[in-house]
Amino acid sequence: MFRFIARRLLQIVPVLFVIVTATFFMVRFVPGGPFTSEKALPPEILKNIEAHYGLDQPLWRQYLNYLGRIAHGDLGPSFKYANRSVNEIIGDKLPVSLELGGLALAVALALGLPLGVLAAVRRNSWVDYLCSTTGMIGICVPTFVLGPLLVLFFAIHLGWVNASGWYDWTDRVLPALTLGFVYAAYIMRLTRGGMLEVLNQDYIRTARAKGASEARVVLRHALRGGLLPVVSFLGPAIAGILTGSFVIETIFQIPGLGREFVNSAFNRDYTLVLGTVMLYAALLVLCNLAADVVQVWLNPKLKFE
Amino acid sequence: MSAPRPKLCLPFFIICSLVFTGCGKRETMVEVGNRAQILHQGIATEPQDLDPHLLQFQSHFNVFMALSEGLVGYDPSDLHPVPGVAERWEVSPDGLAYTFHLRANAKWSNGDAVTAHDFVFSARRILSPGLGSPFRYYFDDVRGAKEFTAAAVPDISTVGIRALDDHTLRIELTHPAPSFLFLLGNWAWYPLHRGTLEKYGGVDRPYADWSRPGRLVGNGPYTLAEWKPGQVIVVKKNPRYWDAARVRLNEIHFHPIENADTEERAFRSGQLHITENVPGSKLREYAAQQRGPLVVAPIFATYAYVFNVTRPPFDDVRVRRAFSLALDRESIVASQVGSGIRPARSFVPPVGGYAGPDEAALRFDPAEARRLLAAAGYPEGRGFPAVELATNTSQLHREIAEVVQQLWRKNLGVPVAISLKEGKVFYQERIRKQYQLSRSSWFGDYPDPFAFLTLYLGDNGQNTTGYARPEYDRLALSAGQTLDEAARLSRYREAEAVLLRDAPVVPLFHETSRHLVHPAVQGRFPNLFNIHPYQGMWLETK
């Protein structure tokens, strides 16, 4: 198992290298630059600023400089936020996204798993229909509709929480619920599907025949296999949920990384684009690896190889 | 089968009860603010830095205005220059020399005295080519300023800004400039604290590290207390400010909320006193409210479309004029209910004693438009090449473009395609003249027609149309040399008449500022430049 994990971790290096290289050149070929704005800068001033950032050098040299930089863990200065480095921006904003993502994930799992199991166990009953319909609605209603609706009711109508911002724990409630609901719906449906498949298997019949209680059958024998599709979904989903959601962060004015990820592309903030892309890529690889490990652990038919 | 149900439902109820216990109707940030004189203001975007010499968006001027003060300030109601760091000044009879007497009790927030040398230092900074300030041109009227920036070895003693002693500053101009005092209250003329910049290295280069809480030393009514990127900038009353007795707000919290809908919801839930924007979709509803929070005021700005006059078909003045005459500006304005925008009768919005030329160049005359188009070789629009109207993506820009598109189709028979472009792509293509027809708004920096007319001078870097007419340049520039006010304005009028006749630009309407303002905000007056000094502002519920 350790060899498996070590090998996968080593694979991150070439993967990141390819991603950095592709992103570096792609953002440079997009029209407009970090200093293009409504009021055109006089050419001599533009030249000055570009020289300050080394943008006047040939592209291949800039690329090599950048590689040298990131080898030392320095993601460079941000082009948009004048006095801040990309390391600092990520250091500031990633914890916010992690917190929001963690809470949303907790909501998603706390809602999705039990309801999915319940729907599968009570298949074709009103419980199942209710859960499935709610799940379908959860998948269909986009966050940019659900978020403002929750704000309208809980923040503006009832005045219980702020409409936006990130000050105290009450500000975490609505964004975590909004983001969590969507994932809860997916998890619910996947859990239900996985459970249904497992509940028809021979070993479940054996367990029942041996006199195991229904709760033991479901929670101990079936759930383990039923969770497999959820786990493979959660791998990439966790990476996405933890690096922040542009929509949620915009609706609730949360100073997270998701907005920087999208805005950096609009701002042509080359270094910030690269920094966030790399972070996302690394997280994606790690989460997929974790998902694989958990799957092997859950599914006795799989082995590390 | 009954066992799982209570177990599985339990977490759901636990979460719900945990989440909402402790919540309840509570005092909002605005209510707390009203009590404690804390103003919550939206500023839309996050400032890239708190360096006033590198301002990016007008809304950030609110922050700079709290942290700094220039030689003069503004009267909050009509923005006429009032004493700031300078307690009085004299202007020489020829209008070329200004002598400012600085008040002895003007202090930096660290206790140092604000002296005339600070203003010389700051002028040198903004003029230095290394800093690359986009506002260097505000100093163009100052003797030797342009030469200083261009010089191989710049020497500040050649520039007409001199400290005669610690408290006397003399500024010499190359020609009389009636709006010069107004500009002096502007961000570009704010003094910066030399010791701090030298320590953290921001003297003649941008993007240094002096503008953080704990480091930034200002001379304004407030000091920087906190800056949480993407969340809030907090400034607190500066006890060392010379006029601190008149400052009534204890704190101002600036909230950079980019999304107008999010900002509007924050306003409604009692988190903001003042929003920077109002979503277009909500304007109609707010405008219909009697004594509602919507405050709309004309500003010194014109929304226009510009032609690339270097490429056919818009290299032909008849085509350009036809496109302008075919526009019914009333119907464009009518499409934006509640916005308060006014149809443009001229390029320069009415200001001071100036009203645009008497020429009916911007009238709606579809018959004449069709005649001109036919004369240019396109009767009823036949054979007109495919043209594209470029604009950056935004709901307002798209709606306006669609109305204009309909008007051109109806009145000229010309189908124009609308091309919505992402911001940076749009600006770059406009700067490089890779367009035929493009949106272009202009906000004048000072209350004078020249703030607008300068845009279409042949050598202005912001003139992206390719338009260059010596006659226009001569008229517009000579007006600036004229001392007699009436003669000056009449020459500007002549210049604008030439501009409207040549029609490189099609003004559509004059813009407004639109904010939601809580009724507790007192001492804030709508004005042409949307500048609202905090010295006379306070919060009071009635």
Short mmCIF file of N, CA and C in Angstrom, two decimals, chain B residues 256-408:
data_model
loop_
_atom_site.label_atom_id
_atom_site.label_comp_id
_atom_site.label_asym_id
_atom_site.label_seq_id
_atom_site.Cartn_x
_atom_site.Cartn_y
_atom_site.Cartn_z
N PRO B 256 -15.81 45.94 -0.13
CA PRO B 256 -15.65 45.74 -1.57
C PRO B 256 -16.56 44.61 -2.08
N ILE B 257 -17.82 44.91 -2.32
CA ILE B 257 -18.75 43.89 -2.81
C ILE B 257 -18.94 44.07 -4.31
N GLU B 258 -18.34 43.17 -5.09
CA GLU B 258 -18.31 43.37 -6.53
C GLU B 258 -19.67 43.18 -7.19
N ASN B 259 -20.40 42.19 -6.73
CA ASN B 259 -21.65 41.86 -7.39
C ASN B 259 -22.76 42.80 -6.90
N ALA B 260 -23.40 43.51 -7.85
CA ALA B 260 -24.39 44.53 -7.48
C ALA B 260 -25.59 43.91 -6.77
N ASP B 261 -25.97 42.70 -7.15
CA ASP B 261 -27.11 42.05 -6.50
C ASP B 261 -26.77 41.69 -5.06
N THR B 262 -25.56 41.17 -4.85
CA THR B 262 -25.12 40.85 -3.49
C THR B 262 -25.08 42.12 -2.65
N GLU B 263 -24.58 43.19 -3.25
CA GLU B 263 -24.49 44.46 -2.52
C GLU B 263 -25.88 44.96 -2.14
N GLU B 264 -26.82 44.83 -3.07
CA GLU B 264 -28.18 45.30 -2.80
C GLU B 264 -28.82 44.48 -1.68
N ARG B 265 -28.57 43.17 -1.66
CA ARG B 265 -29.11 42.34 -0.58
C ARG B 265 -28.49 42.71 0.75
N ALA B 266 -27.19 43.03 0.73
CA ALA B 266 -26.51 43.45 1.96
C ALA B 266 -27.14 44.75 2.48
N PHE B 267 -27.48 45.63 1.54
CA PHE B 267 -28.12 46.88 1.94
C PHE B 267 -29.47 46.60 2.59
N ARG B 268 -30.22 45.71 1.96
CA ARG B 268 -31.57 45.43 2.48
C ARG B 268 -31.54 44.73 3.82
N SER B 269 -30.48 43.95 4.07
CA SER B 269 -30.44 43.25 5.35
C SER B 269 -29.75 44.09 6.42
N GLY B 270 -29.51 45.36 6.12
CA GLY B 270 -28.97 46.26 7.14
C GLY B 270 -27.48 46.13 7.37
N GLN B 271 -26.71 45.85 6.30
CA GLN B 271 -25.26 45.76 6.45
C GLN B 271 -24.54 46.97 5.86
N LEU B 272 -25.24 47.73 5.02
CA LEU B 272 -24.60 48.87 4.35
C LEU B 272 -25.46 50.12 4.49
N HIS B 273 -24.78 51.26 4.68
CA HIS B 273 -25.49 52.54 4.63
C HIS B 273 -25.58 53.05 3.20
N ILE B 274 -24.50 52.79 2.44
CA ILE B 274 -24.42 53.33 1.08
C ILE B 274 -23.91 52.24 0.15
N THR B 275 -24.60 52.01 -0.96
CA THR B 275 -24.09 51.04 -1.93
C THR B 275 -23.35 51.80 -3.03
N GLU B 276 -22.43 51.10 -3.68
CA GLU B 276 -21.72 51.74 -4.80
C GLU B 276 -22.56 51.64 -6.07
N ASN B 277 -23.33 50.58 -6.20
CA ASN B 277 -24.13 50.36 -7.40
C ASN B 277 -25.57 50.02 -7.03
N VAL B 278 -26.41 50.07 -8.05
CA VAL B 278 -27.78 49.57 -7.91
C VAL B 278 -28.00 48.65 -9.12
N PRO B 279 -28.41 47.40 -8.90
CA PRO B 279 -28.61 46.51 -10.05
C PRO B 279 -29.66 47.09 -11.01
N GLY B 280 -29.38 47.01 -12.30
CA GLY B 280 -30.30 47.57 -13.29
C GLY B 280 -31.70 47.00 -13.16
N SER B 281 -31.79 45.71 -12.79
CA SER B 281 -33.10 45.07 -12.73
C SER B 281 -33.95 45.61 -11.58
N LYS B 282 -33.31 46.30 -10.62
CA LYS B 282 -34.07 46.79 -9.47
C LYS B 282 -34.34 48.29 -9.54
N LEU B 283 -33.77 48.96 -10.55
CA LEU B 283 -33.89 50.42 -10.62
C LEU B 283 -35.33 50.88 -10.68
N ARG B 284 -36.10 50.22 -11.55
CA ARG B 284 -37.48 50.63 -11.76
C ARG B 284 -38.26 50.60 -10.44
N GLU B 285 -38.04 49.51 -9.70
CA GLU B 285 -38.77 49.34 -8.46
C GLU B 285 -38.37 50.40 -7.42
N TYR B 286 -37.07 50.64 -7.28
CA TYR B 286 -36.62 51.64 -6.32
C TYR B 286 -37.07 53.03 -6.73
N ALA B 287 -37.05 53.29 -8.05
CA ALA B 287 -37.42 54.62 -8.52
C ALA B 287 -38.89 54.92 -8.23
N ALA B 288 -39.70 53.86 -8.17
CA ALA B 288 -41.13 54.06 -7.94
C ALA B 288 -41.44 54.36 -6.47
N GLN B 289 -40.47 54.08 -5.59
CA GLN B 289 -40.73 54.30 -4.15
C GLN B 289 -40.68 55.79 -3.81
N GLN B 290 -41.69 56.22 -3.07
CA GLN B 290 -41.65 57.58 -2.54
C GLN B 290 -40.65 57.60 -1.39
N ARG B 291 -39.75 58.53 -1.35
CA ARG B 291 -38.75 58.66 -0.28
C ARG B 291 -38.00 57.35 -0.07
N GLY B 292 -37.76 56.64 -1.14
CA GLY B 292 -37.00 55.40 -1.04
C GLY B 292 -35.52 55.72 -0.90
N PRO B 293 -34.68 54.68 -0.79
CA PRO B 293 -33.25 54.92 -0.58
C PRO B 293 -32.48 55.28 -1.86
N LEU B 294 -33.14 55.17 -3.03
CA LEU B 294 -32.42 55.41 -4.28
C LEU B 294 -32.07 56.89 -4.43
N VAL B 295 -30.78 57.16 -4.64
CA VAL B 295 -30.34 58.54 -4.88
C VAL B 295 -29.67 58.57 -6.26
N VAL B 296 -30.30 59.29 -7.18
CA VAL B 296 -29.80 59.40 -8.54
C VAL B 296 -29.38 60.84 -8.77
N ALA B 297 -28.20 61.05 -9.33
CA ALA B 297 -27.75 62.42 -9.58
C ALA B 297 -26.96 62.47 -10.87
N PRO B 298 -27.12 63.55 -11.65
CA PRO B 298 -26.32 63.69 -12.87
C PRO B 298 -24.84 63.75 -12.51
N ILE B 299 -24.01 63.12 -13.32
CA ILE B 299 -22.57 63.25 -13.13
C ILE B 299 -21.95 63.76 -14.42
N PHE B 300 -20.68 64.14 -14.33
CA PHE B 300 -19.99 64.76 -15.47
C PHE B 300 -19.46 63.66 -16.39
N ALA B 301 -20.38 62.92 -16.99
CA ALA B 301 -19.96 61.79 -17.81
C ALA B 301 -20.91 61.61 -18.98
N THR B 302 -20.36 61.14 -20.09
CA THR B 302 -21.16 60.91 -21.29
C THR B 302 -20.95 59.49 -21.78
N TYR B 303 -22.03 58.83 -22.07
CA TYR B 303 -22.01 57.46 -22.62
C TYR B 303 -22.09 57.61 -24.14
N ALA B 304 -21.15 57.03 -24.84
CA ALA B 304 -21.09 57.28 -26.29
C ALA B 304 -20.65 56.04 -27.05
N TYR B 305 -20.87 56.09 -28.37
CA TYR B 305 -20.26 55.11 -29.26
C TYR B 305 -19.23 55.85 -30.11
N VAL B 306 -18.14 55.19 -30.41
CA VAL B 306 -17.12 55.83 -31.23
C VAL B 306 -16.89 55.01 -32.50
N PHE B 307 -16.47 55.71 -33.54
CA PHE B 307 -16.16 55.06 -34.82
C PHE B 307 -14.64 54.95 -34.96
N ASN B 308 -14.21 53.90 -35.62
CA ASN B 308 -12.83 53.85 -36.05
C ASN B 308 -12.79 54.58 -37.40
N VAL B 309 -12.33 55.83 -37.40
CA VAL B 309 -12.42 56.65 -38.62
C VAL B 309 -11.31 56.31 -39.61
N THR B 310 -10.46 55.35 -39.26
CA THR B 310 -9.38 55.03 -40.18
C THR B 310 -9.78 53.91 -41.15
N ARG B 311 -10.96 53.31 -40.91
CA ARG B 311 -11.33 52.17 -41.77
C ARG B 311 -12.71 52.39 -42.37
N PRO B 312 -12.92 51.95 -43.62
CA PRO B 312 -14.26 52.03 -44.18
C PRO B 312 -15.19 51.10 -43.40
N PRO B 313 -16.47 51.36 -43.31
CA PRO B 313 -17.18 52.46 -43.98
C PRO B 313 -17.18 53.75 -43.17
N PHE B 314 -16.58 53.73 -41.95
CA PHE B 314 -16.74 54.90 -41.09
C PHE B 314 -15.65 55.95 -41.31
N ASP B 315 -14.85 55.78 -42.36
CA ASP B 315 -13.92 56.85 -42.70
C ASP B 315 -14.66 57.97 -43.44
N ASP B 316 -15.91 57.69 -43.81
CA ASP B 316 -16.73 58.67 -44.53
C ASP B 316 -17.60 59.43 -43.52
N VAL B 317 -17.39 60.75 -43.45
CA VAL B 317 -18.10 61.54 -42.44
C VAL B 317 -19.62 61.47 -42.65
N ARG B 318 -20.06 61.28 -43.90
CA ARG B 318 -21.51 61.20 -44.15
C ARG B 318 -22.11 59.97 -43.48
N VAL B 319 -21.38 58.88 -43.53
CA VAL B 319 -21.87 57.66 -42.88
C VAL B 319 -21.94 57.86 -41.37
N ARG B 320 -20.91 58.48 -40.82
CA ARG B 320 -20.89 58.69 -39.37
C ARG B 320 -22.05 59.58 -38.94
N ARG B 321 -22.27 60.67 -39.72
CA ARG B 321 -23.36 61.57 -39.35
C ARG B 321 -24.72 60.89 -39.51
N ALA B 322 -24.83 60.07 -40.56
CA ALA B 322 -26.09 59.34 -40.76
C ALA B 322 -26.37 58.45 -39.56
N PHE B 323 -25.35 57.77 -39.06
CA PHE B 323 -25.54 56.88 -37.91
C PHE B 323 -25.96 57.67 -36.67
N SER B 324 -25.45 58.89 -36.56
CA SER B 324 -25.80 59.71 -35.41
C SER B 324 -27.23 60.25 -35.54
N LEU B 325 -27.57 60.75 -36.75
CA LEU B 325 -28.90 61.35 -36.95
C LEU B 325 -30.02 60.31 -36.85
N ALA B 326 -29.67 59.05 -37.08
CA ALA B 326 -30.70 58.00 -37.06
C ALA B 326 -31.08 57.58 -35.65
N LEU B 327 -30.43 58.17 -34.66
CA LEU B 327 -30.67 57.74 -33.28
C LEU B 327 -31.67 58.64 -32.58
N ASP B 328 -32.73 58.01 -32.12
CA ASP B 328 -33.71 58.71 -31.30
C ASP B 328 -33.27 58.52 -29.84
N ARG B 329 -32.57 59.53 -29.33
CA ARG B 329 -31.96 59.38 -28.00
C ARG B 329 -33.00 59.27 -26.90
N GLU B 330 -34.16 59.86 -27.17
CA GLU B 330 -35.22 59.76 -26.16
C GLU B 330 -35.61 58.30 -25.91
N SER B 331 -35.68 57.53 -26.99
CA SER B 331 -36.12 56.15 -26.81
C SER B 331 -35.02 55.31 -26.15
N ILE B 332 -33.76 55.69 -26.36
CA ILE B 332 -32.67 54.98 -25.68
C ILE B 332 -32.77 55.22 -24.17
N VAL B 333 -32.98 56.49 -23.83
CA VAL B 333 -33.08 56.87 -22.43
C VAL B 333 -34.31 56.20 -21.79
N ALA B 334 -35.40 56.15 -22.57
CA ALA B 334 -36.65 55.59 -22.04
C ALA B 334 -36.50 54.10 -21.71
N SER B 335 -35.52 53.44 -22.32
CA SER B 335 -35.34 52.01 -22.06
C SER B 335 -34.72 51.76 -20.68
N GLN B 336 -34.22 52.80 -20.05
CA GLN B 336 -33.56 52.63 -18.75
C GLN B 336 -34.34 53.37 -17.67
N VAL B 337 -35.51 52.87 -17.38
CA VAL B 337 -36.38 53.53 -16.41
C VAL B 337 -35.71 53.61 -15.04
N GLY B 338 -35.77 54.78 -14.44
CA GLY B 338 -35.25 54.93 -13.09
C GLY B 338 -33.79 55.31 -13.03
N SER B 339 -33.09 55.25 -14.18
CA SER B 339 -31.65 55.52 -14.16
C SER B 339 -31.36 57.02 -14.15
N GLY B 340 -32.35 57.83 -14.53
CA GLY B 340 -32.15 59.28 -14.51
C GLY B 340 -31.25 59.82 -15.60
N ILE B 341 -30.84 58.97 -16.55
CA ILE B 341 -29.94 59.44 -17.60
C ILE B 341 -30.68 60.42 -18.50
N ARG B 342 -29.92 61.39 -19.08
CA ARG B 342 -30.52 62.42 -19.93
C ARG B 342 -29.97 62.30 -21.34
N PRO B 343 -30.83 62.44 -22.36
CA PRO B 343 -30.35 62.34 -23.73
C PRO B 343 -29.25 63.38 -23.98
N ALA B 344 -28.19 62.98 -24.68
CA ALA B 344 -27.09 63.91 -24.92
C ALA B 344 -27.47 64.90 -26.01
N ARG B 345 -27.32 66.18 -25.72
CA ARG B 345 -27.47 67.21 -26.75
C ARG B 345 -26.11 67.69 -27.21
N SER B 346 -25.10 67.24 -26.51
CA SER B 346 -23.72 67.61 -26.86
C SER B 346 -22.81 66.54 -26.27
N PHE B 347 -21.53 66.60 -26.62
CA PHE B 347 -20.60 65.62 -26.06
C PHE B 347 -20.25 66.02 -24.62
N VAL B 348 -19.97 67.32 -24.41
CA VAL B 348 -19.65 67.80 -23.07
C VAL B 348 -20.96 67.97 -22.31
N PRO B 349 -21.11 67.35 -21.16
CA PRO B 349 -22.34 67.58 -20.39
C PRO B 349 -22.38 69.03 -19.92
N PRO B 350 -23.57 69.60 -19.72
CA PRO B 350 -23.64 70.97 -19.25
C PRO B 350 -22.83 71.13 -17.96
N VAL B 351 -22.00 72.18 -17.89
CA VAL B 351 -21.18 72.37 -16.70
C VAL B 351 -20.91 73.86 -16.53
N GLY B 352 -21.02 74.36 -15.31
CA GLY B 352 -20.77 75.77 -15.03
C GLY B 352 -21.56 76.63 -15.99
N GLY B 353 -20.87 77.55 -16.66
CA GLY B 353 -21.56 78.42 -17.60
C GLY B 353 -21.61 77.84 -19.01
N TYR B 354 -21.12 76.61 -19.17
CA TYR B 354 -21.00 76.07 -20.52
C TYR B 354 -22.19 75.19 -20.90
N ALA B 355 -22.73 75.47 -22.08
CA ALA B 355 -23.69 74.55 -22.68
C ALA B 355 -23.15 74.26 -24.07
N GLY B 356 -23.40 73.10 -24.58
CA GLY B 356 -22.84 72.67 -25.86
C GLY B 356 -23.17 73.62 -27.01
N PRO B 357 -22.58 73.40 -28.17
CA PRO B 357 -22.81 74.28 -29.33
C PRO B 357 -24.29 74.25 -29.71
N ASP B 358 -24.70 75.32 -30.33
CA ASP B 358 -26.11 75.45 -30.64
C ASP B 358 -26.50 74.59 -31.84
N GLU B 359 -25.53 73.90 -32.36
CA GLU B 359 -25.79 73.12 -33.57
C GLU B 359 -26.69 71.92 -33.28
N ALA B 360 -27.56 71.63 -34.21
CA ALA B 360 -28.49 70.52 -34.00
C ALA B 360 -27.88 69.21 -34.48
N ALA B 361 -26.58 69.06 -34.28
CA ALA B 361 -25.89 67.87 -34.80
C ALA B 361 -26.44 66.59 -34.18
N LEU B 362 -26.90 66.67 -32.96
CA LEU B 362 -27.35 65.46 -32.29
C LEU B 362 -28.87 65.31 -32.32
N ARG B 363 -29.51 65.99 -33.27
CA ARG B 363 -30.97 65.86 -33.36
C ARG B 363 -31.32 64.49 -33.97
N PHE B 364 -32.58 64.14 -33.84
CA PHE B 364 -33.07 62.89 -34.44
C PHE B 364 -33.73 63.27 -35.77
N ASP B 365 -33.12 62.85 -36.89
CA ASP B 365 -33.62 63.24 -38.20
C ASP B 365 -33.41 62.09 -39.18
N PRO B 366 -34.30 61.09 -39.15
CA PRO B 366 -34.09 59.89 -39.96
C PRO B 366 -34.06 60.19 -41.47
N ALA B 367 -34.83 61.18 -41.91
CA ALA B 367 -34.85 61.49 -43.35
C ALA B 367 -33.48 61.98 -43.80
N GLU B 368 -32.92 62.91 -43.02
CA GLU B 368 -31.60 63.43 -43.36
C GLU B 368 -30.55 62.31 -43.25
N ALA B 369 -30.74 61.43 -42.28
CA ALA B 369 -29.81 60.31 -42.10
C ALA B 369 -29.81 59.43 -43.35
N ARG B 370 -30.99 59.12 -43.86
CA ARG B 370 -31.08 58.26 -45.05
C ARG B 370 -30.48 58.97 -46.26
N ARG B 371 -30.71 60.29 -46.34
CA ARG B 371 -30.18 61.05 -47.47
C ARG B 371 -28.64 60.99 -47.46
N LEU B 372 -28.06 61.20 -46.26
CA LEU B 372 -26.59 61.17 -46.15
C LEU B 372 -26.05 59.80 -46.50
N LEU B 373 -26.75 58.76 -46.03
CA LEU B 373 -26.29 57.40 -46.29
C LEU B 373 -26.35 57.11 -47.79
N ALA B 374 -27.43 57.59 -48.44
CA ALA B 374 -27.56 57.40 -49.89
C ALA B 374 -26.44 58.15 -50.61
N ALA B 375 -26.15 59.36 -50.13
CA ALA B 375 -25.10 60.16 -50.76
C ALA B 375 -23.75 59.46 -50.63
N ALA B 376 -23.59 58.69 -49.57
CA ALA B 376 -22.33 57.97 -49.36
C ALA B 376 -22.29 56.69 -50.19
N GLY B 377 -23.40 56.40 -50.90
CA GLY B 377 -23.40 55.24 -51.80
C GLY B 377 -24.18 54.05 -51.27
N TYR B 378 -24.97 54.27 -50.24
CA TYR B 378 -25.75 53.15 -49.70
C TYR B 378 -27.22 53.54 -49.57
N PRO B 379 -27.95 53.70 -50.70
CA PRO B 379 -29.35 54.08 -50.59
C PRO B 379 -30.14 53.01 -49.84
N GLU B 380 -30.92 53.44 -48.88
CA GLU B 380 -31.71 52.53 -48.03
C GLU B 380 -30.85 51.45 -47.39
N GLY B 381 -29.59 51.76 -47.21
CA GLY B 381 -28.69 50.81 -46.55
C GLY B 381 -28.21 49.69 -47.46
N ARG B 382 -28.58 49.72 -48.73
CA ARG B 382 -28.19 48.64 -49.64
C ARG B 382 -26.67 48.65 -49.87
N GLY B 383 -26.09 47.50 -49.85
CA GLY B 383 -24.67 47.38 -50.12
C GLY B 383 -23.77 47.78 -48.96
N PHE B 384 -24.39 48.11 -47.84
CA PHE B 384 -23.57 48.51 -46.69
C PHE B 384 -22.82 47.30 -46.14
N PRO B 385 -21.52 47.44 -45.95
CA PRO B 385 -20.75 46.27 -45.47
C PRO B 385 -21.21 45.82 -44.09
N ALA B 386 -20.89 44.59 -43.76
CA ALA B 386 -21.25 44.07 -42.43
C ALA B 386 -20.46 44.83 -41.37
N VAL B 387 -21.16 45.37 -40.39
CA VAL B 387 -20.44 46.06 -39.32
C VAL B 387 -20.80 45.48 -37.96
N GLU B 388 -19.86 45.66 -37.05
CA GLU B 388 -19.98 45.07 -35.74
C GLU B 388 -19.85 46.16 -34.68
N LEU B 389 -20.77 46.18 -33.76
CA LEU B 389 -20.71 47.12 -32.63
C LEU B 389 -20.13 46.37 -31.43
N ALA B 390 -18.94 46.80 -31.00
CA ALA B 390 -18.28 46.08 -29.91
C ALA B 390 -18.59 46.74 -28.57
N THR B 391 -18.88 45.92 -27.59
CA THR B 391 -19.05 46.45 -26.24
C THR B 391 -18.62 45.40 -25.24
N ASN B 392 -18.24 45.84 -24.06
CA ASN B 392 -17.88 44.85 -23.05
C ASN B 392 -19.15 44.31 -22.41
N THR B 393 -19.05 43.10 -21.89
CA THR B 393 -20.22 42.41 -21.40
C THR B 393 -20.76 43.06 -20.14
N SER B 394 -22.00 43.47 -20.20
CA SER B 394 -22.72 43.94 -19.01
C SER B 394 -24.16 44.11 -19.44
N GLN B 395 -25.05 43.95 -18.49
CA GLN B 395 -26.46 44.01 -18.84
C GLN B 395 -26.83 45.36 -19.46
N LEU B 396 -26.35 46.44 -18.84
CA LEU B 396 -26.67 47.78 -19.33
C LEU B 396 -26.16 47.97 -20.76
N HIS B 397 -24.89 47.63 -20.98
CA HIS B 397 -24.30 47.83 -22.31
C HIS B 397 -25.06 47.04 -23.37
N ARG B 398 -25.48 45.83 -22.99
CA ARG B 398 -26.18 44.99 -23.96
C ARG B 398 -27.54 45.59 -24.28
N GLU B 399 -28.25 46.02 -23.25
CA GLU B 399 -29.58 46.59 -23.48
C GLU B 399 -29.52 47.84 -24.36
N ILE B 400 -28.57 48.72 -24.06
CA ILE B 400 -28.42 49.94 -24.85
C ILE B 400 -28.11 49.56 -26.31
N ALA B 401 -27.16 48.63 -26.46
CA ALA B 401 -26.75 48.23 -27.81
C ALA B 401 -27.94 47.66 -28.60
N GLU B 402 -28.80 46.94 -27.91
CA GLU B 402 -29.95 46.35 -28.62
C GLU B 402 -30.93 47.43 -29.08
N VAL B 403 -31.14 48.44 -28.26
CA VAL B 403 -32.03 49.53 -28.67
C VAL B 403 -31.43 50.25 -29.88
N VAL B 404 -30.13 50.54 -29.79
CA VAL B 404 -29.46 51.26 -30.88
C VAL B 404 -29.48 50.42 -32.16
N GLN B 405 -29.27 49.13 -32.01
CA GLN B 405 -29.29 48.22 -33.16
C GLN B 405 -30.64 48.31 -33.88
N GLN B 406 -31.72 48.30 -33.09
CA GLN B 406 -33.07 48.41 -33.67
C GLN B 406 -33.25 49.73 -34.41
N LEU B 407 -32.76 50.83 -33.78
CA LEU B 407 -32.93 52.15 -34.39
C LEU B 407 -32.20 52.23 -35.73
N TRP B 408 -31.01 51.67 -35.80
CA TRP B 408 -30.26 51.72 -37.05
C TRP B 408 -30.92 50.85 -38.12
#
